């Protein structure tokens, strides 16, 4: 078999390439939309202050939300930092098998239904959204946690236009949706530049 790189259609503003493996049939492997979760708590990302280490997405109006694949542990938190459009930090969404936290708004125990879907040492695809002021966590398309934001919390998180990952292991990934998201210059599908 012989491999060669060929140019493909541009799925985002950046060029992407696919591999064609020649053999009995041509098999085209398309670029993955799975991006490694780039931990913004680094000097290169200004300890979560550099807007180029964030992903731009209209989170309040997004029907898709943020889809993350990770091992949900008992003690280690999965953390997403939310930002205003200009890059000012709004707060963090954090959760694990013990609790769910949204800076300044939510601190509660993780519901049993949600814990039961997160198997030990197994990557789980979970989706978090704050669409129309309602914080939701879904696994396998099923809403397992929902909380309506009100007052100051609604006002605060309705400004969320960007996100980044904080303190995440290297094997975590998120689904990059080019039709809804715009990656900062320092985010590539293998992590941070």
Short mmCIF file of N, CA and C in Angstrom, two decimals:
data_model
loop_
_atom_site.label_atom_id
_atom_site.label_comp_id
_atom_site.label_asym_id
_atom_site.label_seq_id
_atom_site.Cartn_x
_atom_site.Cartn_y
_atom_site.Cartn_z
N UNK A 1 0.84 -1.19 0.00
CA UNK A 1 0.00 0.00 0.00
C UNK A 1 0.87 1.24 0.00
N UNK A 2 0.37 2.26 -0.63
CA UNK A 2 1.11 3.50 -0.71
C UNK A 2 0.24 4.62 -0.14
N UNK A 3 0.82 5.47 0.69
CA UNK A 3 0.07 6.60 1.28
C UNK A 3 0.51 7.88 0.63
N UNK A 4 -0.44 8.78 0.48
CA UNK A 4 -0.09 10.11 0.02
C UNK A 4 -1.08 11.09 0.62
N UNK A 5 -0.62 12.29 0.89
CA UNK A 5 -1.49 13.34 1.42
C UNK A 5 -2.09 14.10 0.25
N UNK A 6 -3.37 14.40 0.35
CA UNK A 6 -4.04 15.19 -0.68
C UNK A 6 -4.85 16.28 0.01
N UNK A 7 -5.04 17.38 -0.69
CA UNK A 7 -5.85 18.47 -0.15
C UNK A 7 -7.32 18.10 -0.24
N UNK A 8 -8.09 18.48 0.74
CA UNK A 8 -9.53 18.24 0.74
C UNK A 8 -10.24 19.57 0.88
N UNK A 9 -11.56 19.52 0.84
CA UNK A 9 -12.30 20.77 0.98
C UNK A 9 -12.07 21.34 2.37
N UNK A 10 -12.12 22.64 2.47
CA UNK A 10 -11.83 23.34 3.70
C UNK A 10 -13.03 23.26 4.63
N UNK A 11 -12.92 22.56 5.76
CA UNK A 11 -14.02 22.41 6.70
C UNK A 11 -14.07 23.54 7.72
N UNK A 12 -13.02 24.31 7.81
CA UNK A 12 -13.00 25.49 8.67
C UNK A 12 -12.18 26.52 7.93
N UNK A 13 -11.77 27.58 8.60
CA UNK A 13 -10.97 28.58 7.93
C UNK A 13 -9.55 28.09 7.69
N UNK A 14 -9.16 27.02 8.36
CA UNK A 14 -7.82 26.48 8.19
C UNK A 14 -7.85 25.35 7.16
N UNK A 15 -6.72 25.12 6.48
CA UNK A 15 -6.64 24.02 5.53
C UNK A 15 -6.56 22.71 6.30
N UNK A 16 -7.13 21.65 5.72
CA UNK A 16 -7.02 20.34 6.33
C UNK A 16 -6.64 19.35 5.24
N UNK A 17 -6.12 18.19 5.64
CA UNK A 17 -5.70 17.19 4.67
C UNK A 17 -6.24 15.83 5.08
N UNK A 18 -6.41 14.95 4.07
CA UNK A 18 -6.83 13.57 4.33
C UNK A 18 -5.78 12.65 3.77
N UNK A 19 -5.76 11.43 4.28
CA UNK A 19 -4.89 10.41 3.73
C UNK A 19 -5.70 9.51 2.83
N UNK A 20 -5.15 9.17 1.66
CA UNK A 20 -5.75 8.16 0.81
C UNK A 20 -4.82 6.98 0.85
N UNK A 21 -5.37 5.82 1.18
CA UNK A 21 -4.58 4.60 1.20
C UNK A 21 -4.94 3.83 -0.05
N UNK A 22 -3.97 3.62 -0.93
CA UNK A 22 -4.25 2.90 -2.18
C UNK A 22 -4.04 1.42 -1.96
N UNK A 23 -4.97 0.63 -2.39
CA UNK A 23 -4.92 -0.82 -2.28
C UNK A 23 -6.00 -1.37 -3.17
N UNK A 24 -6.67 -2.45 -2.76
CA UNK A 24 -7.75 -3.00 -3.57
C UNK A 24 -8.85 -1.96 -3.83
N UNK A 25 -9.11 -1.09 -2.85
CA UNK A 25 -10.08 -0.01 -2.98
C UNK A 25 -9.44 1.23 -2.41
N UNK A 26 -9.84 2.40 -2.91
CA UNK A 26 -9.36 3.64 -2.29
C UNK A 26 -10.20 3.91 -1.05
N UNK A 27 -9.55 4.04 0.06
CA UNK A 27 -10.22 4.32 1.33
C UNK A 27 -9.85 5.73 1.72
N UNK A 28 -10.82 6.60 1.84
CA UNK A 28 -10.56 7.98 2.22
C UNK A 28 -10.85 8.14 3.70
N UNK A 29 -9.87 8.60 4.44
CA UNK A 29 -10.01 8.86 5.87
C UNK A 29 -10.17 10.36 6.01
N UNK A 30 -11.35 10.80 6.42
CA UNK A 30 -11.62 12.24 6.54
C UNK A 30 -11.07 12.76 7.86
N UNK A 31 -10.73 14.05 7.89
CA UNK A 31 -10.22 14.62 9.14
C UNK A 31 -11.28 14.53 10.23
N UNK A 32 -10.83 14.24 11.42
CA UNK A 32 -11.73 14.10 12.55
C UNK A 32 -12.15 15.46 13.07
N UNK A 33 -13.36 15.54 13.58
CA UNK A 33 -13.82 16.75 14.23
C UNK A 33 -13.60 16.67 15.73
N UNK A 34 -12.93 15.61 16.19
CA UNK A 34 -12.57 15.50 17.60
C UNK A 34 -11.28 16.27 17.84
N UNK A 35 -11.34 17.24 18.73
CA UNK A 35 -10.17 18.03 19.11
C UNK A 35 -9.80 17.64 20.54
N UNK A 36 -8.52 17.56 20.83
CA UNK A 36 -8.08 17.36 22.21
C UNK A 36 -8.47 18.57 23.03
N UNK A 37 -8.85 18.32 24.27
CA UNK A 37 -9.17 19.45 25.15
C UNK A 37 -7.86 20.11 25.56
N UNK A 38 -7.69 21.31 25.12
CA UNK A 38 -6.47 22.07 25.36
C UNK A 38 -6.58 22.72 26.74
N UNK A 39 -5.72 22.32 27.67
CA UNK A 39 -5.74 22.89 29.02
C UNK A 39 -5.23 24.32 28.96
N UNK A 40 -6.09 25.28 29.28
CA UNK A 40 -5.70 26.69 29.18
C UNK A 40 -4.81 27.15 30.33
N UNK A 41 -4.64 26.33 31.36
CA UNK A 41 -3.83 26.74 32.51
C UNK A 41 -2.35 26.48 32.24
N UNK A 42 -1.80 27.21 31.28
CA UNK A 42 -0.39 27.10 30.89
C UNK A 42 0.17 28.50 30.65
N UNK A 43 1.49 28.66 30.72
CA UNK A 43 2.07 29.97 30.41
C UNK A 43 1.74 30.42 28.97
N UNK A 44 1.71 29.45 28.03
CA UNK A 44 1.43 29.78 26.64
C UNK A 44 0.02 30.35 26.45
N UNK A 45 -0.90 29.94 27.30
CA UNK A 45 -2.28 30.43 27.23
C UNK A 45 -2.56 31.51 28.27
N UNK A 46 -1.50 32.06 28.86
CA UNK A 46 -1.66 33.14 29.82
C UNK A 46 -2.50 32.74 31.02
N UNK A 47 -2.40 31.48 31.40
CA UNK A 47 -3.18 30.94 32.52
C UNK A 47 -4.66 31.29 32.36
N UNK A 48 -5.20 30.85 31.23
CA UNK A 48 -6.61 30.98 30.86
C UNK A 48 -7.04 32.42 30.57
N UNK A 49 -6.08 33.28 30.22
CA UNK A 49 -6.41 34.67 29.88
C UNK A 49 -6.30 34.97 28.39
N UNK A 50 -5.65 34.11 27.61
CA UNK A 50 -5.43 34.35 26.18
C UNK A 50 -6.63 33.88 25.38
N UNK A 51 -7.31 34.80 24.70
CA UNK A 51 -8.50 34.49 23.92
C UNK A 51 -8.19 33.52 22.76
N UNK A 52 -6.94 33.44 22.34
CA UNK A 52 -6.56 32.52 21.26
C UNK A 52 -6.54 31.06 21.72
N UNK A 53 -6.71 30.83 23.02
CA UNK A 53 -6.80 29.47 23.56
C UNK A 53 -8.25 29.10 23.86
N UNK A 54 -9.20 29.86 23.30
CA UNK A 54 -10.62 29.59 23.52
C UNK A 54 -11.29 29.20 22.20
N UNK A 55 -12.49 28.68 22.33
CA UNK A 55 -13.33 28.36 21.17
C UNK A 55 -14.53 29.30 21.23
N UNK A 56 -14.78 29.97 20.12
CA UNK A 56 -15.92 30.89 20.05
C UNK A 56 -17.17 30.11 19.64
N UNK A 57 -18.25 30.29 20.41
CA UNK A 57 -19.52 29.63 20.13
C UNK A 57 -20.62 30.42 20.81
N UNK A 58 -21.73 30.62 20.13
CA UNK A 58 -22.88 31.30 20.73
C UNK A 58 -23.57 30.29 21.64
N UNK A 59 -23.08 30.17 22.85
CA UNK A 59 -23.52 29.11 23.77
C UNK A 59 -24.97 29.22 24.20
N UNK A 60 -25.48 30.43 24.32
CA UNK A 60 -26.85 30.62 24.79
C UNK A 60 -27.86 30.19 23.73
N UNK A 61 -27.50 30.28 22.46
CA UNK A 61 -28.42 29.91 21.38
C UNK A 61 -28.05 28.59 20.71
N UNK A 62 -27.02 27.93 21.18
CA UNK A 62 -26.57 26.68 20.57
C UNK A 62 -27.49 25.52 20.96
N UNK A 63 -27.97 24.81 19.96
CA UNK A 63 -28.76 23.61 20.22
C UNK A 63 -27.83 22.41 20.48
N UNK A 64 -26.56 22.51 20.04
CA UNK A 64 -25.61 21.40 20.16
C UNK A 64 -24.92 21.38 21.52
N UNK A 65 -24.54 22.53 22.03
CA UNK A 65 -23.77 22.59 23.27
C UNK A 65 -22.33 22.16 23.05
N UNK A 66 -21.67 21.75 24.11
CA UNK A 66 -20.27 21.33 24.07
C UNK A 66 -20.24 19.84 24.37
N UNK A 67 -19.82 19.03 23.40
CA UNK A 67 -19.77 17.58 23.55
C UNK A 67 -18.35 17.17 23.91
N UNK A 68 -18.18 16.57 25.07
CA UNK A 68 -16.86 16.21 25.59
C UNK A 68 -16.79 14.71 25.84
N UNK A 69 -15.67 14.12 25.46
CA UNK A 69 -15.43 12.70 25.76
C UNK A 69 -14.33 12.65 26.83
N UNK A 70 -14.69 12.11 27.98
CA UNK A 70 -13.72 12.03 29.08
C UNK A 70 -14.11 10.93 30.04
N UNK A 71 -13.17 10.56 30.87
CA UNK A 71 -13.46 9.64 31.98
C UNK A 71 -13.95 10.53 33.12
N UNK A 72 -15.18 10.31 33.55
CA UNK A 72 -15.74 11.10 34.65
C UNK A 72 -15.35 10.40 35.94
N UNK A 73 -14.51 11.08 36.72
CA UNK A 73 -13.97 10.49 37.94
C UNK A 73 -14.71 10.97 39.17
N UNK A 74 -14.40 10.35 40.27
CA UNK A 74 -15.05 10.68 41.53
C UNK A 74 -14.55 12.00 42.11
N UNK A 75 -13.23 12.21 42.05
CA UNK A 75 -12.66 13.41 42.67
C UNK A 75 -12.22 14.46 41.66
N UNK A 76 -11.60 14.05 40.56
CA UNK A 76 -11.08 15.01 39.58
C UNK A 76 -12.24 15.66 38.82
N UNK A 77 -12.22 17.00 38.77
CA UNK A 77 -13.28 17.74 38.11
C UNK A 77 -13.03 17.88 36.61
N UNK A 78 -14.10 17.77 35.82
CA UNK A 78 -14.10 18.16 34.41
C UNK A 78 -14.46 19.64 34.43
N UNK A 79 -13.65 20.50 33.82
CA UNK A 79 -13.87 21.94 33.94
C UNK A 79 -13.89 22.62 32.59
N UNK A 80 -14.91 23.46 32.40
CA UNK A 80 -15.02 24.31 31.22
C UNK A 80 -15.10 25.74 31.72
N UNK A 81 -14.24 26.60 31.18
CA UNK A 81 -14.25 28.02 31.54
C UNK A 81 -15.07 28.76 30.50
N UNK A 82 -16.01 29.60 30.95
CA UNK A 82 -16.83 30.40 30.05
C UNK A 82 -16.32 31.83 30.02
N UNK A 83 -16.40 32.45 28.83
CA UNK A 83 -15.91 33.82 28.62
C UNK A 83 -16.95 34.64 27.87
N UNK A 84 -16.88 35.97 28.09
CA UNK A 84 -17.62 36.90 27.24
C UNK A 84 -16.91 36.94 25.89
N UNK A 85 -17.52 37.58 24.91
CA UNK A 85 -16.95 37.62 23.56
C UNK A 85 -15.55 38.23 23.54
N UNK A 86 -15.31 39.25 24.34
CA UNK A 86 -14.00 39.92 24.36
C UNK A 86 -12.92 39.15 25.11
N UNK A 87 -13.29 38.07 25.78
CA UNK A 87 -12.31 37.24 26.48
C UNK A 87 -12.32 37.38 27.99
N UNK A 88 -13.22 38.22 28.54
CA UNK A 88 -13.31 38.32 30.01
C UNK A 88 -13.97 37.06 30.55
N UNK A 89 -13.35 36.48 31.59
CA UNK A 89 -13.84 35.23 32.16
C UNK A 89 -15.14 35.48 32.94
N UNK A 90 -16.14 34.61 32.69
CA UNK A 90 -17.43 34.71 33.38
C UNK A 90 -17.44 33.77 34.58
N UNK A 91 -16.98 32.55 34.37
CA UNK A 91 -16.99 31.55 35.44
C UNK A 91 -16.68 30.18 34.88
N UNK A 92 -16.77 29.17 35.75
CA UNK A 92 -16.45 27.79 35.36
C UNK A 92 -17.64 26.88 35.60
N UNK A 93 -17.80 25.93 34.66
CA UNK A 93 -18.70 24.81 34.88
C UNK A 93 -17.80 23.64 35.22
N UNK A 94 -18.08 22.96 36.34
CA UNK A 94 -17.26 21.83 36.77
C UNK A 94 -18.17 20.71 37.26
N UNK A 95 -17.77 19.48 36.95
CA UNK A 95 -18.53 18.36 37.49
C UNK A 95 -17.69 17.10 37.54
N UNK A 96 -18.09 16.23 38.43
CA UNK A 96 -17.50 14.90 38.55
C UNK A 96 -18.59 13.99 39.11
N UNK A 97 -18.21 12.81 39.55
CA UNK A 97 -19.22 11.87 40.07
C UNK A 97 -19.78 12.32 41.42
N UNK A 98 -19.14 13.30 42.05
CA UNK A 98 -19.62 13.77 43.35
C UNK A 98 -20.50 15.01 43.27
N UNK A 99 -20.20 15.93 42.33
CA UNK A 99 -20.95 17.18 42.33
C UNK A 99 -20.94 17.92 41.01
N UNK A 100 -21.83 18.92 40.94
CA UNK A 100 -21.96 19.81 39.79
C UNK A 100 -21.83 21.23 40.31
N UNK A 101 -21.00 22.03 39.63
CA UNK A 101 -20.72 23.39 40.09
C UNK A 101 -20.74 24.35 38.91
N UNK A 102 -21.37 25.49 39.10
CA UNK A 102 -21.32 26.59 38.15
C UNK A 102 -21.01 27.81 38.98
N UNK A 103 -19.85 28.41 38.75
CA UNK A 103 -19.35 29.51 39.57
C UNK A 103 -20.45 30.50 39.91
N UNK A 104 -20.66 30.71 41.21
CA UNK A 104 -21.61 31.70 41.70
C UNK A 104 -23.07 31.31 41.59
N UNK A 105 -23.38 30.09 41.08
CA UNK A 105 -24.78 29.74 40.84
C UNK A 105 -25.21 28.37 41.35
N UNK A 106 -24.41 27.34 41.10
CA UNK A 106 -24.83 25.97 41.42
C UNK A 106 -23.71 25.25 42.17
N UNK A 107 -24.09 24.57 43.21
CA UNK A 107 -23.20 23.65 43.92
C UNK A 107 -24.11 22.56 44.49
N UNK A 108 -24.13 21.40 43.84
CA UNK A 108 -25.02 20.34 44.30
C UNK A 108 -24.39 18.97 44.07
N UNK A 109 -24.97 17.96 44.70
CA UNK A 109 -24.51 16.59 44.48
C UNK A 109 -24.93 16.14 43.08
N UNK A 110 -24.10 15.30 42.47
CA UNK A 110 -24.43 14.74 41.16
C UNK A 110 -25.59 13.77 41.32
N UNK A 111 -26.66 13.94 40.52
CA UNK A 111 -27.81 13.03 40.61
C UNK A 111 -27.42 11.59 40.27
N UNK A 112 -28.09 10.63 40.89
CA UNK A 112 -27.80 9.21 40.68
C UNK A 112 -27.87 8.81 39.20
N UNK A 113 -28.86 9.33 38.47
CA UNK A 113 -29.01 8.97 37.05
C UNK A 113 -27.76 9.34 36.26
N UNK A 114 -27.17 10.47 36.60
CA UNK A 114 -25.96 10.94 35.92
C UNK A 114 -24.75 10.10 36.33
N UNK A 115 -24.63 9.81 37.61
CA UNK A 115 -23.53 8.97 38.09
C UNK A 115 -23.56 7.60 37.43
N UNK A 116 -24.76 7.03 37.30
CA UNK A 116 -24.93 5.69 36.77
C UNK A 116 -24.50 5.54 35.32
N UNK A 117 -24.49 6.64 34.57
CA UNK A 117 -24.09 6.61 33.15
C UNK A 117 -22.58 6.73 32.99
N UNK A 118 -21.88 7.09 34.04
CA UNK A 118 -20.43 7.31 33.98
C UNK A 118 -19.72 6.11 34.59
N UNK A 119 -19.27 5.20 33.74
CA UNK A 119 -18.60 4.00 34.21
C UNK A 119 -17.15 4.28 34.54
N UNK A 120 -16.65 3.59 35.54
CA UNK A 120 -15.27 3.76 35.97
C UNK A 120 -14.29 3.39 34.88
N UNK A 121 -13.32 4.24 34.62
CA UNK A 121 -12.24 4.03 33.65
C UNK A 121 -12.74 3.93 32.21
N UNK A 122 -13.95 4.42 31.92
CA UNK A 122 -14.50 4.36 30.56
C UNK A 122 -14.78 5.79 30.09
N UNK A 123 -14.33 6.11 28.86
CA UNK A 123 -14.62 7.42 28.28
C UNK A 123 -16.12 7.55 28.09
N UNK A 124 -16.69 8.64 28.54
CA UNK A 124 -18.11 8.92 28.41
C UNK A 124 -18.26 10.17 27.55
N UNK A 125 -19.17 10.14 26.58
CA UNK A 125 -19.48 11.32 25.78
C UNK A 125 -20.63 12.05 26.48
N UNK A 126 -20.34 13.23 27.00
CA UNK A 126 -21.35 14.02 27.68
C UNK A 126 -21.44 15.38 27.01
N UNK A 127 -22.62 15.96 27.04
CA UNK A 127 -22.87 17.24 26.40
C UNK A 127 -23.39 18.21 27.45
N UNK A 128 -22.75 19.37 27.53
CA UNK A 128 -23.22 20.42 28.44
C UNK A 128 -23.68 21.60 27.59
N UNK A 129 -24.80 22.18 27.97
CA UNK A 129 -25.30 23.35 27.26
C UNK A 129 -25.92 24.32 28.25
N UNK A 130 -25.97 25.59 27.85
CA UNK A 130 -26.66 26.62 28.63
C UNK A 130 -27.66 27.34 27.74
N UNK A 131 -28.25 26.60 26.83
CA UNK A 131 -29.19 27.14 25.86
C UNK A 131 -30.41 27.74 26.55
N UNK A 132 -30.73 28.97 26.14
CA UNK A 132 -31.90 29.69 26.67
C UNK A 132 -31.91 29.77 28.20
N UNK A 133 -30.72 29.83 28.80
CA UNK A 133 -30.64 30.00 30.25
C UNK A 133 -30.88 28.73 31.05
N UNK A 134 -30.85 27.58 30.39
CA UNK A 134 -31.03 26.32 31.11
C UNK A 134 -29.76 25.50 30.98
N UNK A 135 -29.13 25.21 32.12
CA UNK A 135 -27.94 24.36 32.14
C UNK A 135 -28.40 22.91 32.04
N UNK A 136 -27.88 22.20 31.02
CA UNK A 136 -28.25 20.79 30.81
C UNK A 136 -27.00 19.95 30.66
N UNK A 137 -27.07 18.72 31.17
CA UNK A 137 -26.04 17.72 30.92
C UNK A 137 -26.76 16.53 30.31
N UNK A 138 -26.28 16.10 29.14
CA UNK A 138 -26.86 14.95 28.45
C UNK A 138 -25.79 13.88 28.27
N UNK A 139 -26.22 12.63 28.36
CA UNK A 139 -25.38 11.49 28.01
C UNK A 139 -26.25 10.57 27.15
N UNK A 140 -25.71 10.15 26.02
CA UNK A 140 -26.46 9.31 25.07
C UNK A 140 -27.78 9.97 24.66
N UNK A 141 -27.77 11.29 24.50
CA UNK A 141 -28.96 12.00 24.06
C UNK A 141 -30.02 12.20 25.12
N UNK A 142 -29.81 11.65 26.31
CA UNK A 142 -30.78 11.74 27.39
C UNK A 142 -30.39 12.85 28.36
N UNK A 143 -31.32 13.75 28.65
CA UNK A 143 -31.06 14.83 29.61
C UNK A 143 -31.07 14.21 31.01
N UNK A 144 -29.93 14.29 31.69
CA UNK A 144 -29.80 13.69 33.02
C UNK A 144 -29.69 14.73 34.14
N UNK A 145 -29.46 15.99 33.73
CA UNK A 145 -29.43 17.08 34.71
C UNK A 145 -29.90 18.33 34.00
N UNK A 146 -30.73 19.10 34.69
CA UNK A 146 -31.25 20.33 34.13
C UNK A 146 -31.47 21.32 35.26
N UNK A 147 -31.06 22.57 35.03
CA UNK A 147 -31.23 23.60 36.05
C UNK A 147 -31.45 24.94 35.34
N UNK A 148 -32.58 25.58 35.64
CA UNK A 148 -32.88 26.88 35.03
C UNK A 148 -32.13 27.97 35.77
N UNK A 149 -31.35 28.76 35.02
CA UNK A 149 -30.62 29.88 35.61
C UNK A 149 -31.57 31.07 35.75
N UNK A 150 -31.45 31.79 36.86
CA UNK A 150 -32.32 32.94 37.11
C UNK A 150 -31.50 34.11 37.63
N UNK A 151 -32.08 35.28 37.59
CA UNK A 151 -31.49 36.48 38.17
C UNK A 151 -30.08 36.75 37.69
N UNK A 152 -29.17 36.96 38.66
CA UNK A 152 -27.78 37.28 38.34
C UNK A 152 -27.10 36.17 37.55
N UNK A 153 -27.44 34.92 37.85
CA UNK A 153 -26.83 33.79 37.13
C UNK A 153 -27.23 33.81 35.66
N UNK A 154 -28.49 34.05 35.38
CA UNK A 154 -28.96 34.13 34.01
C UNK A 154 -28.28 35.28 33.28
N UNK A 155 -28.22 36.43 33.94
CA UNK A 155 -27.57 37.60 33.32
C UNK A 155 -26.09 37.32 33.05
N UNK A 156 -25.43 36.73 34.00
CA UNK A 156 -23.99 36.45 33.88
C UNK A 156 -23.69 35.47 32.75
N UNK A 157 -24.37 34.32 32.73
CA UNK A 157 -24.04 33.27 31.76
C UNK A 157 -24.70 33.47 30.39
N UNK A 158 -25.63 34.42 30.29
CA UNK A 158 -26.21 34.74 28.97
C UNK A 158 -25.19 35.47 28.10
N UNK A 159 -24.09 35.90 28.69
CA UNK A 159 -23.02 36.57 27.94
C UNK A 159 -21.96 35.59 27.44
N UNK A 160 -22.12 34.31 27.71
CA UNK A 160 -21.11 33.30 27.34
C UNK A 160 -21.03 33.14 25.83
N UNK A 161 -19.88 33.51 25.27
CA UNK A 161 -19.65 33.42 23.83
C UNK A 161 -18.40 32.63 23.49
N UNK A 162 -17.65 32.21 24.51
CA UNK A 162 -16.41 31.45 24.31
C UNK A 162 -16.26 30.46 25.45
N UNK A 163 -15.45 29.43 25.18
CA UNK A 163 -15.14 28.48 26.25
C UNK A 163 -13.73 27.94 26.05
N UNK A 164 -13.19 27.41 27.14
CA UNK A 164 -11.88 26.74 27.14
C UNK A 164 -11.94 25.65 28.21
N UNK A 165 -10.97 24.76 28.15
CA UNK A 165 -10.92 23.67 29.13
C UNK A 165 -9.82 23.94 30.14
N UNK A 166 -10.07 23.54 31.37
CA UNK A 166 -9.16 23.83 32.47
C UNK A 166 -8.86 22.53 33.22
N UNK A 167 -7.57 22.23 33.41
CA UNK A 167 -7.18 21.08 34.21
C UNK A 167 -7.62 19.75 33.62
N UNK A 168 -7.66 19.65 32.31
CA UNK A 168 -8.16 18.43 31.68
C UNK A 168 -7.03 17.48 31.29
N UNK A 169 -7.24 16.18 31.44
CA UNK A 169 -6.23 15.20 31.01
C UNK A 169 -6.04 15.21 29.49
N UNK A 170 -4.88 14.76 29.05
CA UNK A 170 -4.54 14.75 27.62
C UNK A 170 -5.45 13.87 26.79
N UNK A 171 -6.05 12.84 27.37
CA UNK A 171 -6.86 11.92 26.58
C UNK A 171 -8.32 12.37 26.42
N UNK A 172 -8.69 13.52 26.97
CA UNK A 172 -10.03 14.07 26.76
C UNK A 172 -10.11 14.70 25.38
N UNK A 173 -11.31 14.72 24.82
CA UNK A 173 -11.51 15.39 23.54
C UNK A 173 -12.89 16.04 23.52
N UNK A 174 -13.08 16.96 22.56
CA UNK A 174 -14.40 17.56 22.38
C UNK A 174 -14.72 17.59 20.90
N UNK A 175 -16.00 17.62 20.59
CA UNK A 175 -16.45 17.63 19.21
C UNK A 175 -16.44 19.06 18.70
N UNK A 176 -15.58 19.33 17.72
CA UNK A 176 -15.50 20.66 17.11
C UNK A 176 -16.49 20.73 15.96
N UNK A 177 -17.43 21.66 16.05
CA UNK A 177 -18.46 21.84 15.04
C UNK A 177 -18.16 23.10 14.24
N UNK A 178 -17.56 22.96 13.05
CA UNK A 178 -17.15 24.15 12.30
C UNK A 178 -18.30 25.09 11.95
N UNK A 179 -19.52 24.56 11.83
CA UNK A 179 -20.67 25.42 11.51
C UNK A 179 -21.11 26.26 12.70
N UNK A 180 -20.67 25.89 13.91
CA UNK A 180 -21.07 26.61 15.13
C UNK A 180 -19.90 27.20 15.89
N UNK A 181 -18.70 26.70 15.64
CA UNK A 181 -17.54 27.06 16.46
C UNK A 181 -16.41 27.65 15.62
N UNK A 182 -15.63 28.48 16.28
CA UNK A 182 -14.42 29.04 15.68
C UNK A 182 -13.29 28.88 16.71
N UNK A 183 -12.28 28.10 16.33
CA UNK A 183 -11.17 27.83 17.26
C UNK A 183 -10.20 29.00 17.26
N UNK A 184 -9.69 29.34 18.45
CA UNK A 184 -8.65 30.34 18.56
C UNK A 184 -7.38 29.85 17.86
N UNK A 185 -6.49 30.76 17.54
CA UNK A 185 -5.26 30.44 16.79
C UNK A 185 -4.38 29.41 17.48
N UNK A 186 -4.45 29.30 18.79
CA UNK A 186 -3.58 28.36 19.51
C UNK A 186 -4.22 26.99 19.74
N UNK A 187 -5.42 26.79 19.20
CA UNK A 187 -6.09 25.49 19.35
C UNK A 187 -6.04 24.76 18.02
N UNK A 188 -5.51 23.55 18.08
CA UNK A 188 -5.50 22.65 16.92
C UNK A 188 -6.09 21.33 17.37
N UNK A 189 -6.41 20.43 16.42
CA UNK A 189 -7.10 19.22 16.82
C UNK A 189 -6.29 18.29 17.73
N UNK A 190 -4.99 18.53 17.84
CA UNK A 190 -4.17 17.71 18.74
C UNK A 190 -3.94 18.38 20.09
N UNK A 191 -4.56 19.52 20.35
CA UNK A 191 -4.39 20.22 21.64
C UNK A 191 -4.04 21.67 21.43
N UNK A 192 -3.05 22.15 22.15
CA UNK A 192 -2.60 23.54 22.05
C UNK A 192 -1.31 23.63 21.26
N UNK A 193 -1.13 24.75 20.60
CA UNK A 193 0.12 24.99 19.87
C UNK A 193 1.20 25.38 20.86
#
